[in-house]
Coordinates of C-alpha atoms in Angstrom, one line a residue:
Chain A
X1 CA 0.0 0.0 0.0
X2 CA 1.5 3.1 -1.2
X3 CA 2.3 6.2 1.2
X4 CA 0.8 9.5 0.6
X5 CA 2.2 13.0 2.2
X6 CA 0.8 15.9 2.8
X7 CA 1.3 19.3 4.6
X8 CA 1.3 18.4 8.4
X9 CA 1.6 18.9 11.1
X10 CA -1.3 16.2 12.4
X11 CA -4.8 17.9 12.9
X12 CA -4.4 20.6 9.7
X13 CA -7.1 21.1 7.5
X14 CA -5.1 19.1 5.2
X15 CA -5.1 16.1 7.3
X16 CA -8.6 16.4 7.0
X17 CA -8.5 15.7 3.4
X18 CA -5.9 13.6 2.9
X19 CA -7.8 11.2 5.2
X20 CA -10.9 11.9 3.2
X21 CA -9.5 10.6 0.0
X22 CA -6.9 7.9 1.4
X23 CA -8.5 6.8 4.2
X24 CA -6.7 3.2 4.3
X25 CA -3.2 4.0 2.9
X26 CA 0.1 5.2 5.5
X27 CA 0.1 9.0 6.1
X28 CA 2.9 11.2 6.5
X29 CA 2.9 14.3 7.6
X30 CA 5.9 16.9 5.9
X31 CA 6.7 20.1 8.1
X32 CA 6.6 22.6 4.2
X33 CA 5.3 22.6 1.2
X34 CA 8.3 22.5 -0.6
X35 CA 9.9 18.8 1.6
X36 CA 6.4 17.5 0.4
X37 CA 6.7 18.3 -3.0
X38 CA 10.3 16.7 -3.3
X39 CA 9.4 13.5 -1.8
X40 CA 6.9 12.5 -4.4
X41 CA 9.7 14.0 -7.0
X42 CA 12.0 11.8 -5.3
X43 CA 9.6 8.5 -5.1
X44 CA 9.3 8.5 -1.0
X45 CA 5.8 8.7 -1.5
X46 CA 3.4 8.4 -4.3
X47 CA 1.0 11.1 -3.9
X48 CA 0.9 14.9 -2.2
X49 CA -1.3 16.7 -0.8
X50 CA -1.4 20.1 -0.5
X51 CA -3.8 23.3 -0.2
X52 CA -4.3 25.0 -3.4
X53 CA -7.2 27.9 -3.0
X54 CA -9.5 28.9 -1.0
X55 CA -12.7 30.6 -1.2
X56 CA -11.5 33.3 1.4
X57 CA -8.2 33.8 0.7
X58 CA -7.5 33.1 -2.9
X59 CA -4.6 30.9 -3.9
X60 CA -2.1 29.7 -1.7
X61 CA 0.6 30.7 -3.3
X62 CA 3.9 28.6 -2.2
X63 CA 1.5 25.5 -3.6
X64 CA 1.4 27.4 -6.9
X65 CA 4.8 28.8 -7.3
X66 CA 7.0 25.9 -6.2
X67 CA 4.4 23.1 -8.3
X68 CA 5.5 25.3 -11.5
X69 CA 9.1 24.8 -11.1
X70 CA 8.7 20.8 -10.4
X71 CA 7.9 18.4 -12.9
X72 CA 4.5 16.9 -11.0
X73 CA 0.9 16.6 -12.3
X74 CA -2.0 17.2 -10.2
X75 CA -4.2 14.0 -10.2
X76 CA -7.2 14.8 -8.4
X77 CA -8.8 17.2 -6.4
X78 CA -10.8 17.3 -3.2
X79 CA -12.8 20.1 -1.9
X80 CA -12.9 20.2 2.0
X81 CA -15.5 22.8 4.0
X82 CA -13.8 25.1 6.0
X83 CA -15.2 25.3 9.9
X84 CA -13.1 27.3 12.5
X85 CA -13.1 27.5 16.2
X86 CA -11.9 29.0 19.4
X87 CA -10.0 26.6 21.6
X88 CA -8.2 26.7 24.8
X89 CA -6.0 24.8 27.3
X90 CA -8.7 22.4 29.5
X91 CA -6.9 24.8 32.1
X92 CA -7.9 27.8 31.3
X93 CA -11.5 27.5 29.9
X94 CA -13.0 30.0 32.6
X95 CA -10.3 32.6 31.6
X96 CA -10.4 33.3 28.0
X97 CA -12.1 36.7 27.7
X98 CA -9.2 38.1 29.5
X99 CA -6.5 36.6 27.0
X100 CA -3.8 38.5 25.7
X101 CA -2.7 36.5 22.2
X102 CA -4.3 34.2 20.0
X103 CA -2.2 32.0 18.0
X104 CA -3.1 30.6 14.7
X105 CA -2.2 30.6 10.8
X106 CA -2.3 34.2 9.1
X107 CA -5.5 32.8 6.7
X108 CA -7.4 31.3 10.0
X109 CA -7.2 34.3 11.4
X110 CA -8.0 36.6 8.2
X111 CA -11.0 34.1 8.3
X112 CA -12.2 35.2 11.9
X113 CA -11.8 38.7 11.7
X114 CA -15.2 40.2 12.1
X115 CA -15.8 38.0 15.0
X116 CA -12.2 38.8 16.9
X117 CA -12.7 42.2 15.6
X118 CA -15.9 42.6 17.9
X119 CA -15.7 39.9 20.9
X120 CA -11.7 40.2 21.5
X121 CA -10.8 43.7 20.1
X122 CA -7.9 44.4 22.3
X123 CA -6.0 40.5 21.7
X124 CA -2.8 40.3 19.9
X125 CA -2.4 37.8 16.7
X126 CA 0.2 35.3 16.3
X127 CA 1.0 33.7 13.5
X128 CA 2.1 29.9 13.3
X129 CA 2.6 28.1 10.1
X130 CA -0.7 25.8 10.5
X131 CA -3.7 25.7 12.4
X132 CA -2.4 22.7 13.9
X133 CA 1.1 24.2 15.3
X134 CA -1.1 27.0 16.9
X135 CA -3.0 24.3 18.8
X136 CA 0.3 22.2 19.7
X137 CA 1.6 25.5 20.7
X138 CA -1.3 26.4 23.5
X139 CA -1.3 22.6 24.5
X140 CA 2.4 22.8 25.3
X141 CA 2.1 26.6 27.1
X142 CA -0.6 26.4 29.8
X143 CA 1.1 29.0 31.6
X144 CA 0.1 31.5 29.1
X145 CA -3.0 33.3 28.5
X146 CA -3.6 32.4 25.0
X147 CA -6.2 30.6 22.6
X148 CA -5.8 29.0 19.1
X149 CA -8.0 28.9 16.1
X150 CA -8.2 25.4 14.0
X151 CA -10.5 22.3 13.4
X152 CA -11.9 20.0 15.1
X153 CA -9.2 17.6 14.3
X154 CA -6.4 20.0 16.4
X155 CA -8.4 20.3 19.2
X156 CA -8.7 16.7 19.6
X157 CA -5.4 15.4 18.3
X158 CA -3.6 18.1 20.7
X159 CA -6.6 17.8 23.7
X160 CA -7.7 21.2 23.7
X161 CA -11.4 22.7 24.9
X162 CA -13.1 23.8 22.2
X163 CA -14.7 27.0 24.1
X164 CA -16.6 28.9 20.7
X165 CA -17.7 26.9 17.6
X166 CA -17.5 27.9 14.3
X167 CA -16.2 31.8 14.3
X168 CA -15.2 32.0 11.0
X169 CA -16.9 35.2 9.2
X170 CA -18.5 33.6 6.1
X171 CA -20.3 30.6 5.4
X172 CA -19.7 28.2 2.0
X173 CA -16.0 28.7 2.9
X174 CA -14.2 25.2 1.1
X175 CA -10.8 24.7 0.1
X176 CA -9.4 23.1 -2.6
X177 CA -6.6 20.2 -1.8
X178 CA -4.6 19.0 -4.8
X179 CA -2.8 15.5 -5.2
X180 CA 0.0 15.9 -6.9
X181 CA 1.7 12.7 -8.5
X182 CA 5.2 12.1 -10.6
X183 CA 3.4 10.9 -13.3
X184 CA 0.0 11.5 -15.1
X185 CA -2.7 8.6 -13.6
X186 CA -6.2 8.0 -13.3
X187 CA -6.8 8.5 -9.7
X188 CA -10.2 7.3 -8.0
X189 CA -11.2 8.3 -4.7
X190 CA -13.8 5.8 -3.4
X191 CA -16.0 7.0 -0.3
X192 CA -16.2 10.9 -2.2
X193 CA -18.8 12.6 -4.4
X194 CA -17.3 12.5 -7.6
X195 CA -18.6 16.3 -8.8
X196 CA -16.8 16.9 -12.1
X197 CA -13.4 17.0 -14.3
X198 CA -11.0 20.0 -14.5
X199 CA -7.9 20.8 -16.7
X200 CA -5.6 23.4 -14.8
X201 CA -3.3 25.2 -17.7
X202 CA -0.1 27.6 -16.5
X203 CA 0.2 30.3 -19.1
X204 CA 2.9 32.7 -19.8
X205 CA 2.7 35.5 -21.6
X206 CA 5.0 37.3 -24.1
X207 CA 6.4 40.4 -21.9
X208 CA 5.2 43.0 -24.3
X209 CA 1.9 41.6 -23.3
X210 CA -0.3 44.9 -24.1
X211 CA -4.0 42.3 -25.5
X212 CA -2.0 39.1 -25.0
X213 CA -4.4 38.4 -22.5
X214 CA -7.8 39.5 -24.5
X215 CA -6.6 37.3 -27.5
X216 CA -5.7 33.9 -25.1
X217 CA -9.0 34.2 -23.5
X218 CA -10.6 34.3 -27.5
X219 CA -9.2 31.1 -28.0
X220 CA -11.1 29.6 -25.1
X221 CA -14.3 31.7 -25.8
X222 CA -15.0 30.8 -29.0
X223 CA -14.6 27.0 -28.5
X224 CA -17.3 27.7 -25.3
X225 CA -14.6 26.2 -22.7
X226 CA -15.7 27.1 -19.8
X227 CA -13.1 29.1 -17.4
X228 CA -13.9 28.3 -14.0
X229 CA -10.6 30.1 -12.5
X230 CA -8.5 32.5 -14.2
X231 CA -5.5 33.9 -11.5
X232 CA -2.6 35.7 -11.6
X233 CA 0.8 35.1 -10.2
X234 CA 3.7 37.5 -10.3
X235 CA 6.5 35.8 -12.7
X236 CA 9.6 37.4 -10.1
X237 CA 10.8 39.0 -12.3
X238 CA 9.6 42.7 -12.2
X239 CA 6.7 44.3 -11.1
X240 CA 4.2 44.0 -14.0
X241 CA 4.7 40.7 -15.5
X242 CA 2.2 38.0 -14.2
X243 CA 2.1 34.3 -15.3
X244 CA -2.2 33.0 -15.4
X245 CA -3.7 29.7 -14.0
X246 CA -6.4 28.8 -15.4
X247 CA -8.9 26.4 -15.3
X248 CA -10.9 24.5 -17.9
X249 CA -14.6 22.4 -16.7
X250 CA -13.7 19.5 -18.6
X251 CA -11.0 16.8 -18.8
X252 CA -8.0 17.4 -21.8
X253 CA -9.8 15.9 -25.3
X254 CA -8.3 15.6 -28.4
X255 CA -9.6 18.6 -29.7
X256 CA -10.4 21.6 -28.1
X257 CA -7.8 21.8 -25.6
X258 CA -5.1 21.0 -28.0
X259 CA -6.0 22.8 -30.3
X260 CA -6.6 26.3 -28.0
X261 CA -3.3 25.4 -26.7
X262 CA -1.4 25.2 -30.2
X263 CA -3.0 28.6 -31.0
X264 CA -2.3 30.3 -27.6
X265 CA 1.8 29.3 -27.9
X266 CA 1.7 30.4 -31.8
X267 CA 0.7 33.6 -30.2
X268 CA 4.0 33.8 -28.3
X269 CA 2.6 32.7 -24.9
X270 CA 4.1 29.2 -23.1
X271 CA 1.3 27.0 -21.7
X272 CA 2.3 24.3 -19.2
X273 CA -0.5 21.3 -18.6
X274 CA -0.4 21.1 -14.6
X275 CA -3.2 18.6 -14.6
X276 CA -6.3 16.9 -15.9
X277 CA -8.3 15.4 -12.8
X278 CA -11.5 14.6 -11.2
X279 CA -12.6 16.6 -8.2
X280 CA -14.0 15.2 -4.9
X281 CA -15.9 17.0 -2.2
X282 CA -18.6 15.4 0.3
Chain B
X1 CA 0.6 70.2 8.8
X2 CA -1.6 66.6 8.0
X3 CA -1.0 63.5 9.9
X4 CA 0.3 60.3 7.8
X5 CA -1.1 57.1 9.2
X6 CA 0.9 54.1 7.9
X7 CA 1.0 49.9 8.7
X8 CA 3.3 50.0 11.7
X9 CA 5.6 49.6 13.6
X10 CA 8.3 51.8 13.2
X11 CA 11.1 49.8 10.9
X12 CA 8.8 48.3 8.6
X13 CA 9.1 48.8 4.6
X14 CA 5.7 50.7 4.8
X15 CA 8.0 53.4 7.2
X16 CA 10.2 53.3 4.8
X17 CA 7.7 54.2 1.8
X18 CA 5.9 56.9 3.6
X19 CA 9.2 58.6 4.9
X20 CA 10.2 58.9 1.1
X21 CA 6.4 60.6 0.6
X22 CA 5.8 62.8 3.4
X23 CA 10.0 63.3 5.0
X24 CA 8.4 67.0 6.5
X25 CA 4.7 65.1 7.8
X26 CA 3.9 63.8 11.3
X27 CA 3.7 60.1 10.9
X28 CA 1.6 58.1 13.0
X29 CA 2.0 54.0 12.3
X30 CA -1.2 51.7 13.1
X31 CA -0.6 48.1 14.3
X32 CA -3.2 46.8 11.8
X33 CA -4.2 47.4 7.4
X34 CA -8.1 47.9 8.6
X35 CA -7.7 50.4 11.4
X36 CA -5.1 52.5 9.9
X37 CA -7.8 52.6 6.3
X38 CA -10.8 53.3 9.3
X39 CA -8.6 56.1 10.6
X40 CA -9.0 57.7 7.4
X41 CA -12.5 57.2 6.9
X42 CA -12.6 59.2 10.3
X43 CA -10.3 62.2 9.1
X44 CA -8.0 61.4 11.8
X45 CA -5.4 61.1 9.5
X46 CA -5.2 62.8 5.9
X47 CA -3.7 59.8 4.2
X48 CA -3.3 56.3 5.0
X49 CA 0.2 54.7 3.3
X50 CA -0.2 50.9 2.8
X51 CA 1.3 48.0 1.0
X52 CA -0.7 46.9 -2.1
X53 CA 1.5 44.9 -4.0
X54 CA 4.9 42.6 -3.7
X55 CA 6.8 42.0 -7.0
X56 CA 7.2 38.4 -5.2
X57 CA 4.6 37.3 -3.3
X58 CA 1.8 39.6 -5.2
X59 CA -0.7 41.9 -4.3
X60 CA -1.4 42.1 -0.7
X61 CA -4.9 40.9 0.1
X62 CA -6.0 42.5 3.1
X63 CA -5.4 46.0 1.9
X64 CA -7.4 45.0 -1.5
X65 CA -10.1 43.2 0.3
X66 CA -10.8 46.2 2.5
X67 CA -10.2 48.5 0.3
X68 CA -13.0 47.2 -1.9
X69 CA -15.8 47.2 1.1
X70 CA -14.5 51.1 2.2
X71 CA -14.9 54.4 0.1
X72 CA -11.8 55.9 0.0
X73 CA -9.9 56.7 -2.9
X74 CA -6.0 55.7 -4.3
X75 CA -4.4 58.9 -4.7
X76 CA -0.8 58.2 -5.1
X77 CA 1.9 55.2 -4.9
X78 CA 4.9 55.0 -3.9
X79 CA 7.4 52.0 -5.8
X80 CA 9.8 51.2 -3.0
X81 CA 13.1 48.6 -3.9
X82 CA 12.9 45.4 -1.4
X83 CA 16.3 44.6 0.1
X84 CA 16.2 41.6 3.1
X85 CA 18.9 41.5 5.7
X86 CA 19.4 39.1 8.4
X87 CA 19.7 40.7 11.7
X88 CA 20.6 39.6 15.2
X89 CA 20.8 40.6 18.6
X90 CA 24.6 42.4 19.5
X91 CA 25.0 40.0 22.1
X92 CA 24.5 36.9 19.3
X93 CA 26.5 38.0 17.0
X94 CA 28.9 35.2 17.2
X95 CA 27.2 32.0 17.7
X96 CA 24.2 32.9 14.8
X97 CA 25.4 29.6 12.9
X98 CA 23.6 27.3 15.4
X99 CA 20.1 29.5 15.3
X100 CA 17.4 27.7 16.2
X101 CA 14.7 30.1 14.8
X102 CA 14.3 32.8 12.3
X103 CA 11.9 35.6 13.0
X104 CA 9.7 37.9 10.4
X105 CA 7.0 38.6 8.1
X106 CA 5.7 35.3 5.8
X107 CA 5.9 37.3 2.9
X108 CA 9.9 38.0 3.8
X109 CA 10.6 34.4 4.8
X110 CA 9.1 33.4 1.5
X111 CA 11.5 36.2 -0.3
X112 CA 14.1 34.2 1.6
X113 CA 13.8 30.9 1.3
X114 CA 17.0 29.6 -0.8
X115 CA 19.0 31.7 1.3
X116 CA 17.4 29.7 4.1
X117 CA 16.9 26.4 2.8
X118 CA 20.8 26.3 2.1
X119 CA 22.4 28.2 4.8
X120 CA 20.1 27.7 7.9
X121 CA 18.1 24.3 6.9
X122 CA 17.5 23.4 10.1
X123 CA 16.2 26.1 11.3
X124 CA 12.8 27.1 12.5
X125 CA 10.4 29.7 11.1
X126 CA 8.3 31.8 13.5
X127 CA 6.0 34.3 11.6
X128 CA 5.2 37.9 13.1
X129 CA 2.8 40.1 11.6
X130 CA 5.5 42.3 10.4
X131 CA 9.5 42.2 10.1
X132 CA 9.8 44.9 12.3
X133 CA 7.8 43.2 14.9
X134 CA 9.8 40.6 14.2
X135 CA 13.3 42.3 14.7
X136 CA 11.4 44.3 17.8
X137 CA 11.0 40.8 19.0
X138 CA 14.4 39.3 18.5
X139 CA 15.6 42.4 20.1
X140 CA 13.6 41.7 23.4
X141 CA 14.6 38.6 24.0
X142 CA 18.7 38.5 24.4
X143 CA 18.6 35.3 25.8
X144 CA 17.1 33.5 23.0
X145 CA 18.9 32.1 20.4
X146 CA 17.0 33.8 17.3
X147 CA 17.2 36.0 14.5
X148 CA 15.0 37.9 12.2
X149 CA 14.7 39.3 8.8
X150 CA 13.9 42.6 8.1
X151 CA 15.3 46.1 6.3
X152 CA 17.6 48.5 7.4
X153 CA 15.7 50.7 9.2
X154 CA 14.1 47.7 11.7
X155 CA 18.2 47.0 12.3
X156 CA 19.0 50.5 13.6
X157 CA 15.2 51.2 15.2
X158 CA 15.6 47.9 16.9
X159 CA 19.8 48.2 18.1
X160 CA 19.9 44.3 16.1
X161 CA 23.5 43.8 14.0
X162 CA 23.1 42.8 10.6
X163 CA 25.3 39.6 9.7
X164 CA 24.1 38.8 6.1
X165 CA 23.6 41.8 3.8
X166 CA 20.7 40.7 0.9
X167 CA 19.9 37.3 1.6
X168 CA 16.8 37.5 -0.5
X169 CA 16.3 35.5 -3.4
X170 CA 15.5 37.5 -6.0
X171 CA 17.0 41.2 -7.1
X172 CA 14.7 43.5 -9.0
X173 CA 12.1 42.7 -6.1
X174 CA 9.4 46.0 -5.7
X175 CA 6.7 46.6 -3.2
X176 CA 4.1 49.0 -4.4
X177 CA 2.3 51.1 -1.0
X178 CA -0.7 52.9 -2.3
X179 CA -1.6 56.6 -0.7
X180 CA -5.3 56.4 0.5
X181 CA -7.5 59.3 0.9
X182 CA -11.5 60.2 2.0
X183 CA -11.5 62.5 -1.2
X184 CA -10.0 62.5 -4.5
X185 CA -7.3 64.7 -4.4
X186 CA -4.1 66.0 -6.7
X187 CA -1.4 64.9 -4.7
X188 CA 2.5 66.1 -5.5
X189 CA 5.4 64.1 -3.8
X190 CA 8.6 65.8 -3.6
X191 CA 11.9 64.2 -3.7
X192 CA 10.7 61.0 -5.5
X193 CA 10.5 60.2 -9.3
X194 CA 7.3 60.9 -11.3
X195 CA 7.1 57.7 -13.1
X196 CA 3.4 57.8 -14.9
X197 CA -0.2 57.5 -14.5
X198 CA -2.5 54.9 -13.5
X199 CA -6.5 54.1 -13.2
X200 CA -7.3 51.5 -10.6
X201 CA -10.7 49.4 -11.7
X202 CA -12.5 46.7 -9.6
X203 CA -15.1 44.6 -11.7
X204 CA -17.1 41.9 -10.4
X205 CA -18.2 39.7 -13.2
X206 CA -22.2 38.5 -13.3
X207 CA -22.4 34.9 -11.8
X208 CA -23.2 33.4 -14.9
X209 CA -19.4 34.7 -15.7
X210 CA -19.0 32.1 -18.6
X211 CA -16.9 34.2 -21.4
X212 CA -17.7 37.4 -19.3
X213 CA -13.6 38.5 -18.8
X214 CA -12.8 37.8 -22.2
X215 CA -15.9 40.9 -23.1
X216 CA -14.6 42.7 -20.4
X217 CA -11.3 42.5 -22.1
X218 CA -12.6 43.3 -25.2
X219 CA -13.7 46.4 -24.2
X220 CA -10.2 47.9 -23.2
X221 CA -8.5 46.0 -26.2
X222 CA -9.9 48.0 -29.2
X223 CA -9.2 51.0 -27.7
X224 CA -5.7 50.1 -27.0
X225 CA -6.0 51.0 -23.2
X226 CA -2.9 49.2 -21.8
X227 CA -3.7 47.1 -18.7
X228 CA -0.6 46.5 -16.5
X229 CA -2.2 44.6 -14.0
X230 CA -5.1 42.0 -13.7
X231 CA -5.4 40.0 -11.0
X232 CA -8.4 38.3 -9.7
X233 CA -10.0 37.9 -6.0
X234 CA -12.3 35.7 -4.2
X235 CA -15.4 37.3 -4.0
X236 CA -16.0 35.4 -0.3
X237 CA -19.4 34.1 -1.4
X238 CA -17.8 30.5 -2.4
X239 CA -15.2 28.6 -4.7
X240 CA -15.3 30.1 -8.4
X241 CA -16.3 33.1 -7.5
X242 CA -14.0 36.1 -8.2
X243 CA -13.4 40.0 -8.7
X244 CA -10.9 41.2 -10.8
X245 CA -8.3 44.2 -10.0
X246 CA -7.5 46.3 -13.4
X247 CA -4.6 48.8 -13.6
X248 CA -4.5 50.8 -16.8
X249 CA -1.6 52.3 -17.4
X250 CA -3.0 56.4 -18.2
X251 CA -4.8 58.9 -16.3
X252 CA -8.5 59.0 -15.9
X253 CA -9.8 60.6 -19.1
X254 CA -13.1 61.8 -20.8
X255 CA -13.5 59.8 -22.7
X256 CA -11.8 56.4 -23.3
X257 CA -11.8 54.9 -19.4
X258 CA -15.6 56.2 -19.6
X259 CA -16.3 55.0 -22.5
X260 CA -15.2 51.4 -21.5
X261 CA -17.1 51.5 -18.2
X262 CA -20.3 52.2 -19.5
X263 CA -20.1 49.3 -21.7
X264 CA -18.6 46.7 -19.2
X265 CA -21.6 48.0 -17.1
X266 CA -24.2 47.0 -20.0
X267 CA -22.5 43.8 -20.1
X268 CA -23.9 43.5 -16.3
X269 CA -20.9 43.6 -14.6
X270 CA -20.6 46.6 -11.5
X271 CA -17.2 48.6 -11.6
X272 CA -15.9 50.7 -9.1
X273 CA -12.9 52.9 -9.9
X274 CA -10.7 52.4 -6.7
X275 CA -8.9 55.7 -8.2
X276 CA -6.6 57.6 -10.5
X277 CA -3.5 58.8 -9.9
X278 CA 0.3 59.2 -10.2
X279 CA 3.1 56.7 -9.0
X280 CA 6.6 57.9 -8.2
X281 CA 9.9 55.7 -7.3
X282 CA 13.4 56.7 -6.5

């Protein structure tokens, strides 16, 4: 049975879905994004998994940026809902209104704003690199007067009191987790709502770009594929020039892809394939 | 003489930016993007200086996404060069080889990370909302065996040595800090460089979007308006839902940027012009 990483530590949001679509294989938690990447490059693992957008916060971007300098394909997709809550040391459950800091990652705590804007105004934010290392954090620091925001999953791996449920600001908040694989493969997740096929294209465009954009987006149009995503990244190299992800509702055909492809590049633009994949949410 | 409000502390590159803008101003830094832009709103500061968008890491979110939900207007920006040093406290200065953790802002950690992943792999990353926080931090605590990342001006604010000038990755890395104001205004900045005009557009697309951007596009295109930006955002009402930044690169006019909105508006999208005005660098 082959192992599959993904972004750890244990009790992430990315635990969550990596349990969700391998929920009988080994699991191994990597500490970055990047260590995750290389093992699958490097055949320690077969599959990664890794946070790719969400509908808060947009794109996260080390996923992006590193994925276009390997040589991996994303096989599937699953969509995980996004709940967050307050939790605490089983110590210091009576206490929390008076706390000084609460630790958690930057996005968690973008999530919660409106509600930590109002009920804990004066509390200072620290940022951890997970959810999960905020809650390992307040486990291991009783002493302090401190809360974390994360799942349900960190307050149980790390045995912390769950003291206000669900604070994040918006509802029909999901994140997307890619797996990522050396080589192309028809993935199937079993025990997962199967809800459609994407094709994510990386596209570079010619750095005197003034229309480059209007014209690749003509070649899509007027074949009626449908763009479900369309995001910049910065190429760093200069403010100004942007590289485009973009995604396609349907799996690569013959046809149409191809063929929008071998126009776009004859337009001076390099397209990269970064995947053709089902997507999986419950 | 008007009060500048800027993202503090003191040290960080937003200091830096509005010190080039306003050197004869009283500055007044605000620990958070939302309450320095509310600050504003309630004319106790003239402007608010904030950071929009990183050459690297891209635009910066929080200021966009509040932006968008506030009225004020962009009345100037400021292009400021990114330079990362590794700073530690005087009393550290010889043992900084067996560090344990690096302290700073995500975004300069990111900036960082060959420098760190093959000088320092070991070591551990603490994020801070800002690197002058950070270097405030690293500063405060002697006994620790840390360092942090950060500019110049966080090394001499904070009393930290700098042992590694321009560990950053990438050269030709820019931030761009936007000058926020209640009222569009003509604003003139001394001592910098006038480097051109920009418009500033946010268009939400209808939610049957299907072929929308590529319209939207169509409508700057034949009339050879030069975008120079286009980046989207989440809309925070679910996956697949976004709004899209514009930059294009000329003053707001009579009749071309007009001329453009009003169709884009038939077309049923909304547009909001987040302002017009000049940019300056050194």
């Amino acid at each position: 049975m082959s192992k599959i990483g993904y972004l750890g530590p244990k009790g992430t949001f990315t635990n969550i879905a990596v349990s969700q679509a391998f929920p009988n294989n080994e699991l191994e938690p990597f500490s970055t994004i990047p260590s995750c990447m290389d093992a699958v490059k490097h055949e320690e693992i077969q599959y990664a998994v890794l946070p790719w957008e969400n509908a808060i916060e947009g794109s996260v971007n080390l996923t992006i940026d590193y994925l276009v300098n390997q040589k991996l394909t994303i096989v599937g997709e699953i969509i995980v809902p996004i709940r967050q809550h307050l939790m605490v040391h089983p110590q210091n459950r009576d206490c929390w209104e008076s706390f000084e800091a609460v630790y958690s990652h930057s996005h968690a705590i973008s999530q919660c704003h409106q509600y930590l804007y109002k009920h804990l105004p004066h509390i200072e934010f620290s940022y951890k690199s997970s959810t999960s290392a905020a809650a390992k954090h307040v486990k291991e620091n009783p002493e302090q007067r401190i809360a974390a925001i994360g799942n349900e999953l960190a307050a149980s791996e790390y045995g912390l009191d769950i003291i206000k449920h669900d604070i994040h600001d918006f509802d029909n908040n999901h994140t997307r987790f890619v797996i990522l694989s050396k080589q192309a493969t028809d993935l199937e997740v079993k025990d997962s709502n199967y809800l459609g096929d994407r094709t994510t294209l990386m596209i570079t465009l010619p750095t005197d770009h003034y229309g480059a954009l209007h014209q690749v987006l003509s070649a899509f149009a007027w074949r009626k594929l449908n763009l479900s995503k369309i995001e910049s990244r910065p190429m760093k190299t200069g403010l100004g020039n942007y590289f485009f992800i973009i995604d396609i509702e349907m799996k690569y055909d013959q046809v149409l892809i191809p063929g929008a492809i071998t126009e776009i590049e004859a337009l001076g633009c390099k397209v990269t394939t970064l995947g053709s994949y089902p997507y999986y949410g419950k």
